[in-house]
mmCIF file of C-alpha atoms in Angstrom:
data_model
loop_
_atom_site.group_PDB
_atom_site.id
_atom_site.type_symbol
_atom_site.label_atom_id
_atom_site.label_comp_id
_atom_site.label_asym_id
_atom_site.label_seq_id
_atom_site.Cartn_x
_atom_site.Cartn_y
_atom_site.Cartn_z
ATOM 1 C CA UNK A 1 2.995 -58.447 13.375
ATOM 2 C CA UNK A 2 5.856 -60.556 13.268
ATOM 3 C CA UNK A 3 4.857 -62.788 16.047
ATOM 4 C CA UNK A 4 1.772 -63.610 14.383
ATOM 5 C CA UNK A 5 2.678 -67.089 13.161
ATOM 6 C CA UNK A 6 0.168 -66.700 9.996
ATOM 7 C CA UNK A 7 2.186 -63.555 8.953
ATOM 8 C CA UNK A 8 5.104 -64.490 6.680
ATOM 9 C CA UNK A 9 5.986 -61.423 5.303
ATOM 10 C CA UNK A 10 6.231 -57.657 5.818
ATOM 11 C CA UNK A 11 6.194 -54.927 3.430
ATOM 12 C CA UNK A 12 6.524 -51.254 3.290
ATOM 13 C CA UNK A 13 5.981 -48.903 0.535
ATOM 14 C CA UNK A 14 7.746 -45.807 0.937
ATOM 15 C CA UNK A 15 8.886 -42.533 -0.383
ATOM 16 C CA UNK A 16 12.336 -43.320 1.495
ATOM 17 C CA UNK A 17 13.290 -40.014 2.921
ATOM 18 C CA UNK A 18 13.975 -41.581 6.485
ATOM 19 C CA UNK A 19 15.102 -45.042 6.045
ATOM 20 C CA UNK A 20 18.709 -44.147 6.633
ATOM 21 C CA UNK A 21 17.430 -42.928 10.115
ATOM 22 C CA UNK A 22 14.758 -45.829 10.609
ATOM 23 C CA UNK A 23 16.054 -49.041 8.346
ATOM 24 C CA UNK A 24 17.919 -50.642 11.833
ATOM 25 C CA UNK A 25 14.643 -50.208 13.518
ATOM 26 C CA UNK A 26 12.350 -51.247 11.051
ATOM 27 C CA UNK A 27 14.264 -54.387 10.594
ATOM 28 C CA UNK A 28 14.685 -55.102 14.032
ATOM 29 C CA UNK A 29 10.695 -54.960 14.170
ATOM 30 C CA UNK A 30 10.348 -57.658 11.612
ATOM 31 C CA UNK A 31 10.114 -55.381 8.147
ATOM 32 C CA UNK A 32 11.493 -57.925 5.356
ATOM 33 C CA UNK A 33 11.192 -56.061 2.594
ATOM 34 C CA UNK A 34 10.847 -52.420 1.017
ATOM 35 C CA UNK A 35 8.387 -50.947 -2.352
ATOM 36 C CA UNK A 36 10.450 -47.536 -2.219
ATOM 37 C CA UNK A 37 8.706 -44.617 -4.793
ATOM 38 C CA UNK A 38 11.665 -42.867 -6.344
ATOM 39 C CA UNK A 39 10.632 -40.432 -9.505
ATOM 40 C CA UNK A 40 14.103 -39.212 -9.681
ATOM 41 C CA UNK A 41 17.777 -39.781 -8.733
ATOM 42 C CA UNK A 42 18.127 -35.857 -8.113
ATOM 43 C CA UNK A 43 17.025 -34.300 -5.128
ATOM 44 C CA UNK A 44 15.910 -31.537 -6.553
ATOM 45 C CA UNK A 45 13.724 -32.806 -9.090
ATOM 46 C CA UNK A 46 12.276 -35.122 -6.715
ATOM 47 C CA UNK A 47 11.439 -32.271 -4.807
ATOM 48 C CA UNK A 48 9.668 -30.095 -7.871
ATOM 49 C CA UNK A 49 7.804 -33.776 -8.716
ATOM 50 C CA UNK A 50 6.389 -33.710 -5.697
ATOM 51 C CA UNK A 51 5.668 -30.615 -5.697
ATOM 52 C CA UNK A 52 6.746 -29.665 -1.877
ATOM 53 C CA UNK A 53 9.780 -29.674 0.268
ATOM 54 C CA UNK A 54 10.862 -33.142 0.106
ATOM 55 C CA UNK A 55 14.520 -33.888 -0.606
ATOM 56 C CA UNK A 56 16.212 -37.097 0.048
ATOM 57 C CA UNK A 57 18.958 -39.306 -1.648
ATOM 58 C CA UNK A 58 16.876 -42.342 -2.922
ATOM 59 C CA UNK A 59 20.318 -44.553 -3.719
ATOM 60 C CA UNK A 60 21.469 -43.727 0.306
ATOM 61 C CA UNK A 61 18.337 -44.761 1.516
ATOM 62 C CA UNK A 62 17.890 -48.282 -0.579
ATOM 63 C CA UNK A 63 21.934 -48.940 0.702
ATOM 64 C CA UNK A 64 20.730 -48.099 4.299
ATOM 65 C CA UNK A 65 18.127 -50.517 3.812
ATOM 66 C CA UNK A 66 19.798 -52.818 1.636
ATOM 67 C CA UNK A 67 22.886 -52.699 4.667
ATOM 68 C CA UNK A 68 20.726 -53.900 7.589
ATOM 69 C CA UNK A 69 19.486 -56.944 5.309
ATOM 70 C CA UNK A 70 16.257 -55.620 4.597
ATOM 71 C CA UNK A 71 15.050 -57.584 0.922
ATOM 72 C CA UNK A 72 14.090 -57.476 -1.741
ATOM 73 C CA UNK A 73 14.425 -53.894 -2.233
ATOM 74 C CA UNK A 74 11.856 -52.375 -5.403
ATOM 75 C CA UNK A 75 12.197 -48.860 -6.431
ATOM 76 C CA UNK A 76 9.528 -47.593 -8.306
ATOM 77 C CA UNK A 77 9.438 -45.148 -10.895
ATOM 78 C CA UNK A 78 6.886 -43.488 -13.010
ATOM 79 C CA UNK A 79 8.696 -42.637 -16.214
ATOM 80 C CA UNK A 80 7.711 -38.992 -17.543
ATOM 81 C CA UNK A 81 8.811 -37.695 -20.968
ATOM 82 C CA UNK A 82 10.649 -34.174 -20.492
ATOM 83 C CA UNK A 83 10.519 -34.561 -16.746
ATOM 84 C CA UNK A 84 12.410 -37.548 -15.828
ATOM 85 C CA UNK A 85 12.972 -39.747 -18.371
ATOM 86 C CA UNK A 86 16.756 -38.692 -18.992
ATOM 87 C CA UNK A 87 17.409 -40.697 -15.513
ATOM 88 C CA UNK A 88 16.145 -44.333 -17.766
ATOM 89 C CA UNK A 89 19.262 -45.401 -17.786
ATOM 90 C CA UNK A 90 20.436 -44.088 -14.524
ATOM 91 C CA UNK A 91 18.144 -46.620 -12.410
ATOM 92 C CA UNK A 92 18.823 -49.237 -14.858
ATOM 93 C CA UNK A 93 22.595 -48.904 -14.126
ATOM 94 C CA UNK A 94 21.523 -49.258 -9.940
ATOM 95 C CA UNK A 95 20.525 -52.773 -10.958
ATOM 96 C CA UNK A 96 24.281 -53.663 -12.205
ATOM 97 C CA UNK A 97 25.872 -52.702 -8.769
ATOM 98 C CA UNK A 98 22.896 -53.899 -6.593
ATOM 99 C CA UNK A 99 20.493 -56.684 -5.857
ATOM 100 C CA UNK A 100 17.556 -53.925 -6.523
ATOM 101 C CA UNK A 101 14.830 -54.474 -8.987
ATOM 102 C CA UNK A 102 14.112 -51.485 -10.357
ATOM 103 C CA UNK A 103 10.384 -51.272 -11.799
ATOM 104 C CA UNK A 104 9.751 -48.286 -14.510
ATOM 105 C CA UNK A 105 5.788 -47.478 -14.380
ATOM 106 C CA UNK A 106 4.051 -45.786 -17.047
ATOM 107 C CA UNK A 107 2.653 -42.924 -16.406
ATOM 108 C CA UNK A 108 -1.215 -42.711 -16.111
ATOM 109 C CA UNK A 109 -2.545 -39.260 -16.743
ATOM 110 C CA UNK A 110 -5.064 -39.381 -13.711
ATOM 111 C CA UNK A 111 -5.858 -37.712 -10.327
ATOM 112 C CA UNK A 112 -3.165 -35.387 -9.387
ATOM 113 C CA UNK A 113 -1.000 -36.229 -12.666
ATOM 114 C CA UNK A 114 -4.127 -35.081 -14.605
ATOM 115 C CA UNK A 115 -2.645 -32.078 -15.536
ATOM 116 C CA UNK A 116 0.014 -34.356 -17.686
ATOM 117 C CA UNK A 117 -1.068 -35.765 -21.176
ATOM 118 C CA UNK A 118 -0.210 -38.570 -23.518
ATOM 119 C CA UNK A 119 2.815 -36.366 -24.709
ATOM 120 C CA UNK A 120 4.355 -37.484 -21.279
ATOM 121 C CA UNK A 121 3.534 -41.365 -21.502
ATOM 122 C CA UNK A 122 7.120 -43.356 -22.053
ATOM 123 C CA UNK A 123 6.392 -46.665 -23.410
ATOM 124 C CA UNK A 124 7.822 -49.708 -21.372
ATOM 125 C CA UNK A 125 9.077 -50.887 -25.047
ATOM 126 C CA UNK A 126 10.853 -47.480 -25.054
ATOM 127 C CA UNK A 127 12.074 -47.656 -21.626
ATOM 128 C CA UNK A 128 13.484 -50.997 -22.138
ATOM 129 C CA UNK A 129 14.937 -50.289 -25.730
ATOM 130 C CA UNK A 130 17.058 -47.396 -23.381
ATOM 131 C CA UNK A 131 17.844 -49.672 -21.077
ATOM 132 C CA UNK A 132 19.082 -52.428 -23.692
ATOM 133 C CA UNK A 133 22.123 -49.660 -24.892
ATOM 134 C CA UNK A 134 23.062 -50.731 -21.325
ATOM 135 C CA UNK A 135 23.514 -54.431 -22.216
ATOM 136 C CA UNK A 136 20.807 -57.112 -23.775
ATOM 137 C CA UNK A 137 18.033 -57.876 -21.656
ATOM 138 C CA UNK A 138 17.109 -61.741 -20.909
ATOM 139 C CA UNK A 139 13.674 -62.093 -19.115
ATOM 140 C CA UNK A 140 13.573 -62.499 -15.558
ATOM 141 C CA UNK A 141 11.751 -63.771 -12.879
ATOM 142 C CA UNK A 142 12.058 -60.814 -10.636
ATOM 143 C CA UNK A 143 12.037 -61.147 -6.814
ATOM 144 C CA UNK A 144 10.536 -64.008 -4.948
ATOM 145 C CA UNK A 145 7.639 -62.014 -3.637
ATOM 146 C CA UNK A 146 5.063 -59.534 -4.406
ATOM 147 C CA UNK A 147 5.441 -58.952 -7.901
ATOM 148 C CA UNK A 148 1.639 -57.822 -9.428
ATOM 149 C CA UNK A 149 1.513 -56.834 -12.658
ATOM 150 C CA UNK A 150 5.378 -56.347 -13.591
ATOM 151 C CA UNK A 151 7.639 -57.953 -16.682
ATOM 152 C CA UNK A 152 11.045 -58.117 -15.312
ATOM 153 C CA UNK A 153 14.433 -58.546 -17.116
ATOM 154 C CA UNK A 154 18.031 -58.349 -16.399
ATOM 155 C CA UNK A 155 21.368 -56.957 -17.867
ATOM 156 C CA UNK A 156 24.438 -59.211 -18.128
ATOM 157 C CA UNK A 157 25.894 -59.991 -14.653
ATOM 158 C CA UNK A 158 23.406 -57.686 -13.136
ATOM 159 C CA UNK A 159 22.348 -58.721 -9.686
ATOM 160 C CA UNK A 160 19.165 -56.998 -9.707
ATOM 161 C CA UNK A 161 16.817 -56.342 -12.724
ATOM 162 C CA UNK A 162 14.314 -53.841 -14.256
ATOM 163 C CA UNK A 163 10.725 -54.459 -14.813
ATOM 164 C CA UNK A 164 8.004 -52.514 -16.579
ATOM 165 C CA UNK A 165 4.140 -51.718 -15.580
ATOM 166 C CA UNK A 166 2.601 -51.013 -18.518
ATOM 167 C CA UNK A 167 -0.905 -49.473 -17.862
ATOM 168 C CA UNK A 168 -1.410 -47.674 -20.689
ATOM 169 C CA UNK A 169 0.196 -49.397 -23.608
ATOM 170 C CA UNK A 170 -0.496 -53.426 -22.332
ATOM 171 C CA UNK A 171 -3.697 -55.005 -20.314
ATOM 172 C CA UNK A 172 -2.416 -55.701 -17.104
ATOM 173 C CA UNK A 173 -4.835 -55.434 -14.949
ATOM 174 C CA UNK A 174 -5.421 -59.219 -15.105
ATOM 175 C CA UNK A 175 -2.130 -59.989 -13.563
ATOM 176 C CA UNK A 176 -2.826 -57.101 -10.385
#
């Protein structure tokens, strides 16, 4: 793909268990830039989210990536009440220490989350509010590329930011 003059940028969305192992490659074959799903810091609870036998360390796989100059790196998380929104702050605090945007997604209760209900839907304006006991949040343009539907902002110093996806509580769907 890379030697396709028209082709100016490649992404990857993944769950991130084997970038440490495959980040050199993948940049050396012309991957610029990573959409990493991360539901949880732990690897245990990303394992039970998942609901099978996947365990990984989603901060040692973004500074694997991060280390062989793959950018910009998003990690995306779906924000569930009682499951995994104790970590809110967690991710935010990633964005202090690294050039990472991290993007919080509301949950949609829908295909295989069906079995959740509105009693697990965080808010973005509760997600950020969490995040703000971190620092005040200025808007922010987010990374160069590839953005959709997010609202990004940034902590004091911090080289990376947080953004939101707000599917149930804001229309977004104009901005996908």
């Amino acid at each position: 793909l890379r030697a396709v003059p028209q082709i100016e940028d490649i992404a990857l969305s993944t769950n991130g268990a084997r970038l440490p192992e495959l980040a050199p490659r993948l940049r050396d074959a012309g991957l610029d830039r990573i959409n990493m799903s991360a539901d949880s810091l732990r690897p245990d609870r990303i394992a039970a989210i998942a609901r099978r036998n996947l365990r990984f360390e989603p901060v040692a796989a973004a500074v694997a990536a991060e280390a062989v100059g793959i950018a910009p790196i998003k990690i995306n998380v779906v924000v569930m009440r009682g499951i995994n929104d104790d970590e809110i702050k967690d991710f935010g605090r990633l964005t202090l220490e690294h050039p990472w945007h991290v993007r919080f997604i509301e949950l949609m209760p829908v295909g295989e989350m069906s079995g959740l209900t509105w009693e697990h839907v965080v808010p973005s304006d509760e997600v950020l509010s969490r995040i703000a006991e971190l620092g005040t949040l200025t808007p922010d343009g987010g990374p160069a590329r590839g953005n959709g539907p997010v609202k990004y902002y940034r902590l004091p110093g911090a080289p990376g930011s947080v953004g939101v996806i707000t599917p149930m509580t804001h229309t977004y769907c104009a901005s996908c």
